[in-house]
Amino acid sequence: MRTRTRATIVVAVALLVLLAFVPPIVRAYTDWLWFGEVGYRGVWIRVFLTRWVVFLVVSALVGGAIFAGMAAAFRTRPLWMPSRGDPLEPYRRVALQRVRVFGIGIPVVIGMLAGLIAQSNWATVQLFLHGAAFGTVDPEFGLDVGFFVFDLPFYRWVLGWLFVAVFLAGIANVTTNYLFGGITVGGKLRNVFSSPALIQVAVLAGVFVLLKAVAYWFDRYALVSSGHREPAFAGAGYTDINAVLPAKFILCAIALLCAVACFAVIKLRDLRIPVLALALLFLSSILVGGAWPLVVEQLSVRPNAAVREAPYIERGIDATRQAYRVGDDTVEYVPYRGVGTTPPQDVLPDVTTIANIRLLDPDVLSRTFTQQQQLKNFYEFPRDLDLDRYRIDGEMRDFVVGVRELSPERLTGNQTHWVNRHTVYTHGNGFVAAPANRVNAAVRDATDGASSSDSGYPLYTVSDIATHGTEQLIPVEQPRVYFGEVLGQSGQEYVIVGGEPGEAPREYDTDTSSYTYDGEGGVSIGNWFNRLAFSARYGERNIIFSNEIGSESKILFHRDPAERVHMVAPWLETDTNPYPAVVDGRIVWIVDGYTTADGYPYSQRSALPEPDALRPQAINYMRNSVKATVDAYDGTITLYEVDSADPVLQTWMSVFPGTVLPESEVPDDLRAHFRYPEDLFRVQRDILARYHVDDPVEFFTTNAFWSVPSDPTVDTNPNQPPYYVLVGDEETSQPSFRLTGAMVGFHREFLSAYISARSDPDGYGKITVLELPTDSLTQGPQQTQNSMISDTRVASERTLLERSNRIHYGNLLTLPIADGGLLYVEPLYTERMSAATDGSTFPQLARVLVSYRDPQTGGVLVGYAPTLAEALDQVLGRGAGSAATPPGGDAATVPEEAPPPAEGPTPAETPEAAAAAQNLQAALEELRSAQRNGDFRTLGAALDRLQSAVDAYVAVTGGQ
């Protein structure tokens, strides 16, 4: 080649090398700085070294195998070959001129590609090296579950790369032999291979078949964690144990014999023997591995499936309950009538429940929070707000909470200039909360926009810079927010804080003040080397040339709380809904972390909610073993152990010692804000839909299965989400924070069960399942929604509202009350229609819908009113809603203990009082009947009779 051509090629190759290697090096260096800043550099080093070791080992294995295959063929090539008329001669000549380039370059390149692919499995290697015992054995092989979770994946991974190495070595050997005459085409079989080539090909084939024998052996263990066809249970079934498992033994033995036959070529020099052996293995895999299990399945299992599969279904039930922690030690099943037996106002836990019924839907009110508490165009609240509870004046209350974050996407005009975007507008401002059970005032005339413009909105409790230093309901010492969900939505968004010592503050704080970040977070870019590195990482020259960056400047990046937790604990799956809490005066993000596995024997496979490329596609083991916190000001990440019995967590803690703090170090103030996580509840709810069944035969019929109901309030959600509620504890009557969800019959809409998980520090994680009777029908969420919106009063007013409003139905809550009854509560929000698209309109609470099953008639009663109290009075009787929190008021309190009963007979026990009570009940029934019929004349007469009955009752009982 000419000098100019050669120089051009060299420059092009150099540029390609720079493009290939410089960005990863820059990213590795800046990540190394970031991990050091957050105090988890040991995690980065351990992962980095493991990846490199795996890369080198697999590269050497694959590259070495290819090199050995090529070298053996090249060294044993025929010494003389005719060149005239040989089409391979030009290629042979080029190869001989560059033996080292081809002989070393090809193995190195292919080996490196294999190593790059293999290094992503670093976690498999570490789990194998540090795997802990589960203390539970599988029912088929008697091995500890840890073998299937930690060891078997590693063995199969190693075996897979050995297959790749031998296969590629075989291709390299055959290609080299063909190029240099060791293999010719066109003669008899015995004349195709030279003697050395025959031995080499036979040995490679023998090694490949020997690996196949080992694969058959390990396939036996994989049967117990495989999926099953029908019915839908996991693990090995009757056919697997009685046909597939013996077939694996037989195929393993046949493969060993075939491997011996291949190796025999070394002595016999006859290729027909291994060819026949391989044909035998192929036919055996079809007959023994495929046809025999199919015959057993069709002739023995299917005609008697319920009996044949019963022992294996029972294994699946036990294993699945253990893997997802929904066994008898965690889940309590309670029979529940579905019909109330006691007036809720006479049940102290129900008084607490009614007083704390949530009317604010965090999924609807984000725009309301933003419009009323935004302050500036560049502030924003997350799309979905959160629910948490705080003890105010000694009383537990639940709040809809959000953090007023800065949204880079909302910057406009000159605000988007690089200097402003990255050095001025750097942080959010404040923690905002609103009591979940009340609004500022009731909307009396929802159709009149003028009269309802100031009603139906949250009552805000704000802790921000403006209120800092004053008496606050939820006091926050540092209201500035540098890390949050909204900040993380812009991907690689970064800000640069600080500058030269003594320099005037530059960051926007308020209209009258600026601020300079003084937190511990951030990576220093005060030196030119770091500035160059981050300039290369973000492709931004301003980082180098800007005068706004000084010797004390720091760059803040990776600002999404869940992303930060996943960075320092890459072995954790994080919940999709981090939430903010004020802990010891500081705003922190609480992120739930899950340990998962996919090799638990006989456990049912599930999918994590909202799967993406970073989440495993299928799991069959899940624990919420870690609670993580991220400080909203300085980004400090702390991981706490909350399940010391989780062997997967123990394994990772031995891989990364010191990264997870023991449960004893969880502050009480933080523990008070732990919630039962939504993603775990969704998975457990799906599991309980089937695995609440104890009888294997009944499980096989699927008759007793449940389903998750569809969400009746929206058209796009196939499953109703779980809801956090504050209800009265059955024993103490005090508020208890729980995550709840209704369940309906299998492919039906009638209610079958009600699941709730406790979030209180005492009894955290305890799941209660209220099972409704199968011989009666109780309306589920979808049917209840239909009943409520088809009510005459609701339908008529909705028609008027839709002329000038958008209607939003809030979360449909299901609440057990009245010693066996179920109360449905749903807020209805209206939003004034506007031609503007600037989001200036936002939802307000206009009406409350309730539904309750009449204990006397069994009919469904619907309440519809501006306030919860009025709606409850319509379905539970006058005065029943007195416990509900009025708009703008405080929740009713419940005494620690019920008052002792008075001695002697009460007035209500006298015959006269009993007759008056019966007369009052009859008057109430007449009134309800009149309400349902819509006859105003009858309704007026019923009201008069009810008033007379009340007067008579008061006269006899003295008002008691």
mmCIF file of C-alpha atoms in Angstrom, residues 141-470:
data_model
loop_
_atom_site.group_PDB
_atom_site.id
_atom_site.type_symbol
_atom_site.label_atom_id
_atom_site.label_comp_id
_atom_site.label_asym_id
_atom_site.label_seq_id
_atom_site.Cartn_x
_atom_site.Cartn_y
_atom_site.Cartn_z
ATOM 1 C CA PHE A 141 -33.850 -34.044 45.097
ATOM 2 C CA GLY A 142 -33.515 -33.127 48.765
ATOM 3 C CA LEU A 143 -31.076 -30.295 47.993
ATOM 4 C CA ASP A 144 -31.051 -26.908 49.689
ATOM 5 C CA VAL A 145 -32.937 -24.274 47.746
ATOM 6 C CA GLY A 146 -29.713 -22.264 47.585
ATOM 7 C CA PHE A 147 -28.328 -24.802 45.106
ATOM 8 C CA PHE A 148 -31.101 -23.981 42.628
ATOM 9 C CA VAL A 149 -30.972 -20.211 43.226
ATOM 10 C CA PHE A 150 -27.210 -19.617 43.441
ATOM 11 C CA ASP A 151 -25.281 -22.652 42.138
ATOM 12 C CA LEU A 152 -27.291 -24.129 39.267
ATOM 13 C CA PRO A 153 -27.450 -20.864 37.247
ATOM 14 C CA PHE A 154 -23.661 -20.598 37.485
ATOM 15 C CA TYR A 155 -23.097 -24.189 36.362
ATOM 16 C CA ARG A 156 -25.418 -23.741 33.399
ATOM 17 C CA TRP A 157 -23.754 -20.415 32.546
ATOM 18 C CA VAL A 158 -20.294 -22.012 32.552
ATOM 19 C CA LEU A 159 -21.603 -24.927 30.527
ATOM 20 C CA GLY A 160 -23.081 -22.539 27.974
ATOM 21 C CA TRP A 161 -19.750 -20.804 27.395
ATOM 22 C CA LEU A 162 -17.971 -24.148 27.127
ATOM 23 C CA PHE A 163 -20.429 -25.086 24.394
ATOM 24 C CA VAL A 164 -19.697 -21.785 22.632
ATOM 25 C CA ALA A 165 -15.936 -22.272 22.933
ATOM 26 C CA VAL A 166 -15.986 -25.839 21.581
ATOM 27 C CA PHE A 167 -18.416 -24.963 18.789
ATOM 28 C CA LEU A 168 -16.335 -21.983 17.619
ATOM 29 C CA ALA A 169 -13.148 -24.023 17.952
ATOM 30 C CA GLY A 170 -14.734 -26.667 15.734
ATOM 31 C CA ILE A 171 -15.660 -24.110 13.092
ATOM 32 C CA ALA A 172 -12.156 -22.604 13.219
ATOM 33 C CA ASN A 173 -10.545 -26.037 12.972
ATOM 34 C CA VAL A 174 -12.669 -27.236 10.055
ATOM 35 C CA THR A 175 -12.197 -23.939 8.204
ATOM 36 C CA THR A 176 -8.416 -24.015 8.667
ATOM 37 C CA ASN A 177 -8.178 -27.664 7.683
ATOM 38 C CA TYR A 178 -10.236 -26.985 4.579
ATOM 39 C CA LEU A 179 -8.118 -23.975 3.642
ATOM 40 C CA PHE A 180 -4.835 -25.858 3.988
ATOM 41 C CA GLY A 181 -5.925 -29.207 2.588
ATOM 42 C CA GLY A 182 -6.619 -31.218 5.716
ATOM 43 C CA ILE A 183 -10.189 -31.570 4.521
ATOM 44 C CA THR A 184 -11.060 -32.013 0.855
ATOM 45 C CA VAL A 185 -14.373 -32.171 -0.913
ATOM 46 C CA GLY A 186 -15.429 -34.520 -3.640
ATOM 47 C CA GLY A 187 -14.114 -37.963 -2.635
ATOM 48 C CA LYS A 188 -15.370 -40.802 -0.469
ATOM 49 C CA LEU A 189 -15.977 -40.156 3.228
ATOM 50 C CA ARG A 190 -12.771 -41.889 4.227
ATOM 51 C CA ASN A 191 -10.809 -39.668 1.826
ATOM 52 C CA VAL A 192 -12.348 -36.365 2.918
ATOM 53 C CA PHE A 193 -10.279 -36.015 6.093
ATOM 54 C CA SER A 194 -6.593 -36.369 6.497
ATOM 55 C CA SER A 195 -5.578 -38.492 9.459
ATOM 56 C CA PRO A 196 -4.726 -35.510 11.739
ATOM 57 C CA ALA A 197 -7.871 -33.630 10.668
ATOM 58 C CA LEU A 198 -9.988 -36.705 11.359
ATOM 59 C CA ILE A 199 -8.613 -36.969 14.893
ATOM 60 C CA GLN A 200 -9.090 -33.259 15.560
ATOM 61 C CA VAL A 201 -12.698 -33.184 14.357
ATOM 62 C CA ALA A 202 -13.495 -36.378 16.275
ATOM 63 C CA VAL A 203 -11.998 -35.023 19.507
ATOM 64 C CA LEU A 204 -13.897 -31.748 19.195
ATOM 65 C CA ALA A 205 -17.122 -33.650 18.493
ATOM 66 C CA GLY A 206 -16.431 -35.910 21.456
ATOM 67 C CA VAL A 207 -15.898 -32.942 23.787
ATOM 68 C CA PHE A 208 -19.086 -31.332 22.513
ATOM 69 C CA VAL A 209 -21.095 -34.517 23.115
ATOM 70 C CA LEU A 210 -19.478 -34.937 26.533
ATOM 71 C CA LEU A 211 -20.648 -31.417 27.435
ATOM 72 C CA LYS A 212 -24.098 -32.414 26.200
ATOM 73 C CA ALA A 213 -24.070 -35.322 28.651
ATOM 74 C CA VAL A 214 -23.255 -32.890 31.462
ATOM 75 C CA ALA A 215 -26.067 -30.622 30.233
ATOM 76 C CA TYR A 216 -28.536 -33.517 30.403
ATOM 77 C CA TRP A 217 -27.453 -34.103 33.993
ATOM 78 C CA PHE A 218 -28.083 -30.495 35.022
ATOM 79 C CA ASP A 219 -31.347 -30.414 33.068
ATOM 80 C CA ARG A 220 -32.717 -32.778 35.701
ATOM 81 C CA TYR A 221 -32.438 -30.089 38.376
ATOM 82 C CA ALA A 222 -33.909 -27.403 36.137
ATOM 83 C CA LEU A 223 -37.180 -29.352 35.920
ATOM 84 C CA VAL A 224 -38.276 -28.304 39.417
ATOM 85 C CA SER A 225 -38.174 -24.588 38.613
ATOM 86 C CA SER A 226 -39.635 -24.735 35.123
ATOM 87 C CA GLY A 227 -43.043 -23.490 34.120
ATOM 88 C CA HIS A 228 -45.910 -25.907 33.532
ATOM 89 C CA ARG A 229 -48.494 -25.952 30.795
ATOM 90 C CA GLU A 230 -51.909 -26.913 32.199
ATOM 91 C CA PRO A 231 -53.117 -26.405 34.802
ATOM 92 C CA ALA A 232 -51.140 -23.294 35.630
ATOM 93 C CA PHE A 233 -48.866 -24.511 38.393
ATOM 94 C CA ALA A 234 -45.104 -24.324 38.581
ATOM 95 C CA GLY A 235 -42.356 -26.888 38.785
ATOM 96 C CA ALA A 236 -42.154 -30.490 37.710
ATOM 97 C CA GLY A 237 -45.417 -32.364 37.196
ATOM 98 C CA TYR A 238 -46.218 -36.043 36.902
ATOM 99 C CA THR A 239 -44.856 -36.312 33.343
ATOM 100 C CA ASP A 240 -41.673 -34.441 34.263
ATOM 101 C CA ILE A 241 -40.874 -36.711 37.206
ATOM 102 C CA ASN A 242 -41.993 -40.009 35.723
ATOM 103 C CA ALA A 243 -40.986 -39.552 32.081
ATOM 104 C CA VAL A 244 -38.753 -36.534 31.455
ATOM 105 C CA LEU A 245 -36.494 -37.134 34.458
ATOM 106 C CA PRO A 246 -35.724 -40.791 33.542
ATOM 107 C CA ALA A 247 -35.289 -39.667 29.935
ATOM 108 C CA LYS A 248 -32.576 -37.225 31.025
ATOM 109 C CA PHE A 249 -30.747 -40.120 32.742
ATOM 110 C CA ILE A 250 -30.974 -42.252 29.618
ATOM 111 C CA LEU A 251 -29.881 -39.445 27.296
ATOM 112 C CA CYS A 252 -26.989 -38.636 29.615
ATOM 113 C CA ALA A 253 -25.800 -42.250 29.440
ATOM 114 C CA ILE A 254 -26.224 -42.375 25.648
ATOM 115 C CA ALA A 255 -24.309 -39.103 25.295
ATOM 116 C CA LEU A 256 -21.446 -40.542 27.346
ATOM 117 C CA LEU A 257 -21.314 -43.601 25.066
ATOM 118 C CA CYS A 258 -21.365 -41.347 22.001
ATOM 119 C CA ALA A 259 -18.513 -39.292 23.416
ATOM 120 C CA VAL A 260 -16.494 -42.492 23.916
ATOM 121 C CA ALA A 261 -17.285 -43.477 20.323
ATOM 122 C CA CYS A 262 -15.977 -40.125 19.098
ATOM 123 C CA PHE A 263 -12.781 -40.470 21.096
ATOM 124 C CA ALA A 264 -12.351 -44.006 19.731
ATOM 125 C CA VAL A 265 -11.557 -42.492 16.341
ATOM 126 C CA ILE A 266 -8.127 -41.667 17.719
ATOM 127 C CA LYS A 267 -7.392 -45.372 17.730
ATOM 128 C CA LEU A 268 -9.685 -46.781 15.048
ATOM 129 C CA ARG A 269 -9.380 -43.964 12.478
ATOM 130 C CA ASP A 270 -12.912 -44.765 11.254
ATOM 131 C CA LEU A 271 -15.372 -41.889 11.038
ATOM 132 C CA ARG A 272 -18.383 -44.146 10.660
ATOM 133 C CA ILE A 273 -18.450 -45.063 14.362
ATOM 134 C CA PRO A 274 -18.949 -41.515 15.708
ATOM 135 C CA VAL A 275 -21.383 -40.718 12.897
ATOM 136 C CA LEU A 276 -23.531 -43.687 13.888
ATOM 137 C CA ALA A 277 -23.218 -42.733 17.559
ATOM 138 C CA LEU A 278 -24.345 -39.178 16.885
ATOM 139 C CA ALA A 279 -27.262 -40.476 14.841
ATOM 140 C CA LEU A 280 -28.205 -42.685 17.799
ATOM 141 C CA LEU A 281 -28.094 -39.667 20.124
ATOM 142 C CA PHE A 282 -30.269 -37.643 17.752
ATOM 143 C CA LEU A 283 -32.879 -40.396 17.429
ATOM 144 C CA SER A 284 -32.822 -41.005 21.188
ATOM 145 C CA SER A 285 -33.446 -37.322 21.900
ATOM 146 C CA ILE A 286 -36.533 -37.508 19.669
ATOM 147 C CA LEU A 287 -37.884 -40.825 20.950
ATOM 148 C CA VAL A 288 -36.793 -40.842 24.579
ATOM 149 C CA GLY A 289 -36.711 -37.103 25.199
ATOM 150 C CA GLY A 290 -39.794 -36.128 23.196
ATOM 151 C CA ALA A 291 -42.078 -38.957 22.169
ATOM 152 C CA TRP A 292 -42.060 -40.920 25.433
ATOM 153 C CA PRO A 293 -43.036 -37.944 27.679
ATOM 154 C CA LEU A 294 -45.716 -37.020 25.141
ATOM 155 C CA VAL A 295 -47.196 -40.516 25.282
ATOM 156 C CA VAL A 296 -47.170 -40.504 29.082
ATOM 157 C CA GLU A 297 -48.821 -37.073 29.130
ATOM 158 C CA GLN A 298 -51.574 -38.021 26.703
ATOM 159 C CA LEU A 299 -52.339 -41.576 27.838
ATOM 160 C CA SER A 300 -51.602 -41.529 31.555
ATOM 161 C CA VAL A 301 -51.856 -37.972 32.835
ATOM 162 C CA ARG A 302 -54.632 -36.250 30.911
ATOM 163 C CA PRO A 303 -57.334 -38.880 31.569
ATOM 164 C CA ASN A 304 -56.533 -38.742 35.310
ATOM 165 C CA ALA A 305 -54.954 -35.293 35.592
ATOM 166 C CA ALA A 306 -56.502 -34.199 38.910
ATOM 167 C CA VAL A 307 -55.239 -37.312 40.705
ATOM 168 C CA ARG A 308 -51.894 -37.579 38.902
ATOM 169 C CA GLU A 309 -50.912 -33.952 39.392
ATOM 170 C CA ALA A 310 -52.254 -33.521 42.945
ATOM 171 C CA PRO A 311 -48.936 -34.252 44.789
ATOM 172 C CA TYR A 312 -47.037 -31.883 42.512
ATOM 173 C CA ILE A 313 -49.659 -29.151 42.762
ATOM 174 C CA GLU A 314 -49.344 -29.415 46.531
ATOM 175 C CA ARG A 315 -45.588 -28.942 46.192
ATOM 176 C CA GLY A 316 -46.216 -25.853 44.088
ATOM 177 C CA ILE A 317 -48.664 -24.389 46.596
ATOM 178 C CA ASP A 318 -46.232 -24.788 49.511
ATOM 179 C CA ALA A 319 -43.203 -23.511 47.580
ATOM 180 C CA THR A 320 -44.986 -20.511 46.074
ATOM 181 C CA ARG A 321 -46.296 -19.407 49.447
ATOM 182 C CA GLN A 322 -42.794 -19.607 50.896
ATOM 183 C CA ALA A 323 -41.160 -17.824 47.961
ATOM 184 C CA TYR A 324 -43.522 -14.830 48.075
ATOM 185 C CA ARG A 325 -44.050 -14.877 51.840
ATOM 186 C CA VAL A 326 -47.777 -15.451 51.741
ATOM 187 C CA GLY A 327 -47.854 -18.501 53.984
ATOM 188 C CA ASP A 328 -49.757 -19.045 57.200
ATOM 189 C CA ASP A 329 -47.097 -17.207 59.215
ATOM 190 C CA THR A 330 -47.853 -13.992 57.334
ATOM 191 C CA VAL A 331 -51.392 -14.244 55.974
ATOM 192 C CA GLU A 332 -54.477 -14.611 58.158
ATOM 193 C CA TYR A 333 -57.735 -15.699 56.531
ATOM 194 C CA VAL A 334 -60.896 -14.436 58.213
ATOM 195 C CA PRO A 335 -64.453 -15.410 57.168
ATOM 196 C CA TYR A 336 -66.496 -12.312 56.399
ATOM 197 C CA ARG A 337 -70.267 -12.082 55.821
ATOM 198 C CA GLY A 338 -70.383 -9.158 53.422
ATOM 199 C CA VAL A 339 -73.490 -7.849 55.216
ATOM 200 C CA GLY A 340 -73.349 -5.565 58.244
ATOM 201 C CA THR A 341 -74.694 -6.808 61.558
ATOM 202 C CA THR A 342 -74.050 -3.765 63.786
ATOM 203 C CA PRO A 343 -74.578 -0.055 63.097
ATOM 204 C CA PRO A 344 -71.111 1.349 62.364
ATOM 205 C CA GLN A 345 -71.636 4.226 64.768
ATOM 206 C CA ASP A 346 -71.775 1.641 67.561
ATOM 207 C CA VAL A 347 -68.436 0.050 66.572
ATOM 208 C CA LEU A 348 -65.447 2.071 67.787
ATOM 209 C CA PRO A 349 -63.062 0.918 64.998
ATOM 210 C CA ASP A 350 -65.709 1.980 62.464
ATOM 211 C CA VAL A 351 -65.902 5.432 64.024
ATOM 212 C CA THR A 352 -62.159 5.769 63.452
ATOM 213 C CA THR A 353 -62.498 4.429 59.907
ATOM 214 C CA ILE A 354 -65.296 6.842 59.014
ATOM 215 C CA ALA A 355 -63.435 9.789 60.551
ATOM 216 C CA ASN A 356 -60.409 9.057 58.338
ATOM 217 C CA ILE A 357 -62.073 8.112 55.038
ATOM 218 C CA ARG A 358 -59.846 9.508 52.335
ATOM 219 C CA LEU A 359 -61.428 11.966 49.911
ATOM 220 C CA LEU A 360 -58.295 13.200 48.146
ATOM 221 C CA ASP A 361 -56.998 11.011 45.340
ATOM 222 C CA PRO A 362 -53.223 11.471 44.887
ATOM 223 C CA ASP A 363 -53.466 10.345 41.260
ATOM 224 C CA VAL A 364 -55.993 13.073 40.393
ATOM 225 C CA LEU A 365 -54.819 16.075 42.384
ATOM 226 C CA SER A 366 -51.272 16.551 41.115
ATOM 227 C CA ARG A 367 -52.377 19.382 38.801
ATOM 228 C CA THR A 368 -54.365 20.916 41.643
ATOM 229 C CA PHE A 369 -51.243 20.928 43.825
ATOM 230 C CA THR A 370 -49.192 22.372 40.965
ATOM 231 C CA GLN A 371 -51.634 25.181 40.156
ATOM 232 C CA GLN A 372 -52.242 26.197 43.753
ATOM 233 C CA GLN A 373 -48.755 25.630 45.182
ATOM 234 C CA GLN A 374 -46.442 25.992 42.176
ATOM 235 C CA LEU A 375 -45.288 29.567 42.964
ATOM 236 C CA LYS A 376 -43.088 29.739 39.817
ATOM 237 C CA ASN A 377 -43.368 28.365 36.297
ATOM 238 C CA PHE A 378 -40.343 26.093 36.774
ATOM 239 C CA TYR A 379 -41.688 24.306 39.862
ATOM 240 C CA GLU A 380 -43.723 21.138 39.568
ATOM 241 C CA PHE A 381 -45.084 18.267 41.608
ATOM 242 C CA PRO A 382 -44.748 14.616 40.529
ATOM 243 C CA ARG A 383 -47.475 13.291 38.245
ATOM 244 C CA ASP A 384 -48.672 10.980 41.038
ATOM 245 C CA LEU A 385 -48.644 12.344 44.560
ATOM 246 C CA ASP A 386 -48.101 10.100 47.556
ATOM 247 C CA LEU A 387 -49.844 9.145 50.772
ATOM 248 C CA ASP A 388 -48.207 9.059 54.167
ATOM 249 C CA ARG A 389 -49.205 9.594 57.764
ATOM 250 C CA TYR A 390 -48.041 11.942 60.490
ATOM 251 C CA ARG A 391 -48.879 12.233 64.152
ATOM 252 C CA ILE A 392 -50.267 15.720 64.736
ATOM 253 C CA ASP A 393 -51.140 16.777 68.279
ATOM 254 C CA GLY A 394 -50.963 13.153 69.342
ATOM 255 C CA GLU A 395 -53.387 11.960 66.632
ATOM 256 C CA MET A 396 -52.455 9.873 63.610
ATOM 257 C CA ARG A 397 -53.599 11.446 60.328
ATOM 258 C CA ASP A 398 -52.951 10.559 56.714
ATOM 259 C CA PHE A 399 -51.847 13.195 54.225
ATOM 260 C CA VAL A 400 -51.483 13.550 50.508
ATOM 261 C CA VAL A 401 -47.876 14.690 50.213
ATOM 262 C CA GLY A 402 -45.619 16.056 47.506
ATOM 263 C CA VAL A 403 -42.353 17.907 47.073
ATOM 264 C CA ARG A 404 -42.243 21.146 45.129
ATOM 265 C CA GLU A 405 -39.438 20.238 42.740
ATOM 266 C CA LEU A 406 -37.732 22.153 40.011
ATOM 267 C CA SER A 407 -38.598 20.847 36.556
ATOM 268 C CA PRO A 408 -35.937 21.558 33.908
ATOM 269 C CA GLU A 409 -38.551 20.881 31.240
ATOM 270 C CA ARG A 410 -40.636 23.852 32.444
ATOM 271 C CA LEU A 411 -37.871 26.411 31.944
ATOM 272 C CA THR A 412 -38.706 28.794 29.130
ATOM 273 C CA GLY A 413 -37.073 31.623 27.206
ATOM 274 C CA ASN A 414 -33.770 32.802 28.618
ATOM 275 C CA GLN A 415 -34.237 30.423 31.550
ATOM 276 C CA THR A 416 -33.069 27.660 29.204
ATOM 277 C CA HIS A 417 -29.676 29.301 28.636
ATOM 278 C CA TRP A 418 -26.928 26.948 29.727
ATOM 279 C CA VAL A 419 -25.830 29.196 32.588
ATOM 280 C CA ASN A 420 -29.363 29.570 33.945
ATOM 281 C CA ARG A 421 -30.390 25.949 33.378
ATOM 282 C CA HIS A 422 -27.327 24.428 35.012
ATOM 283 C CA THR A 423 -26.067 26.970 37.547
ATOM 284 C CA VAL A 424 -29.015 29.208 38.538
ATOM 285 C CA TYR A 425 -32.175 27.088 38.549
ATOM 286 C CA THR A 426 -30.807 24.207 40.567
ATOM 287 C CA HIS A 427 -33.293 23.142 43.227
ATOM 288 C CA GLY A 428 -36.888 22.873 44.361
ATOM 289 C CA ASN A 429 -38.476 24.435 47.395
ATOM 290 C CA GLY A 430 -40.605 22.854 50.045
ATOM 291 C CA PHE A 431 -42.672 19.974 51.326
ATOM 292 C CA VAL A 432 -46.438 20.261 50.794
ATOM 293 C CA ALA A 433 -49.047 18.116 52.536
ATOM 294 C CA ALA A 434 -52.831 18.120 52.713
ATOM 295 C CA PRO A 435 -55.057 16.103 55.074
ATOM 296 C CA ALA A 436 -56.467 13.290 52.984
ATOM 297 C CA ASN A 437 -59.925 13.279 54.577
ATOM 298 C CA ARG A 438 -61.099 16.847 54.126
ATOM 299 C CA VAL A 439 -61.221 19.904 51.873
ATOM 300 C CA ASN A 440 -61.539 23.614 52.603
ATOM 301 C CA ALA A 441 -65.321 23.759 51.991
ATOM 302 C CA ALA A 442 -68.114 21.755 50.427
ATOM 303 C CA VAL A 443 -69.256 22.539 46.891
ATOM 304 C CA ARG A 444 -72.999 23.070 47.259
ATOM 305 C CA ASP A 445 -73.846 23.963 43.659
ATOM 306 C CA ALA A 446 -71.373 22.141 41.447
ATOM 307 C CA THR A 447 -73.063 23.429 38.280
ATOM 308 C CA ASP A 448 -72.398 27.050 39.220
ATOM 309 C CA GLY A 449 -68.712 27.731 38.555
ATOM 310 C CA ALA A 450 -68.779 31.090 40.338
ATOM 311 C CA SER A 451 -70.203 29.759 43.594
ATOM 312 C CA SER A 452 -67.867 26.740 43.674
ATOM 313 C CA SER A 453 -64.631 28.447 42.627
ATOM 314 C CA ASP A 454 -63.233 28.567 46.166
ATOM 315 C CA SER A 455 -64.523 25.214 47.447
ATOM 316 C CA GLY A 456 -63.542 21.585 47.203
ATOM 317 C CA TYR A 457 -59.793 22.153 47.409
ATOM 318 C CA PRO A 458 -57.139 20.669 49.712
ATOM 319 C CA LEU A 459 -56.126 22.365 52.941
ATOM 320 C CA TYR A 460 -52.397 22.776 52.479
ATOM 321 C CA THR A 461 -49.701 22.408 55.075
ATOM 322 C CA VAL A 462 -46.577 23.973 53.559
ATOM 323 C CA SER A 463 -42.994 23.792 54.794
ATOM 324 C CA ASP A 464 -40.753 25.850 52.497
ATOM 325 C CA ILE A 465 -38.262 28.701 52.543
ATOM 326 C CA ALA A 466 -40.982 31.295 53.147
ATOM 327 C CA THR A 467 -42.275 29.470 56.236
ATOM 328 C CA HIS A 468 -38.852 28.376 57.495
ATOM 329 C CA GLY A 469 -38.287 29.533 61.043
ATOM 330 C CA THR A 470 -42.005 29.838 61.799
#
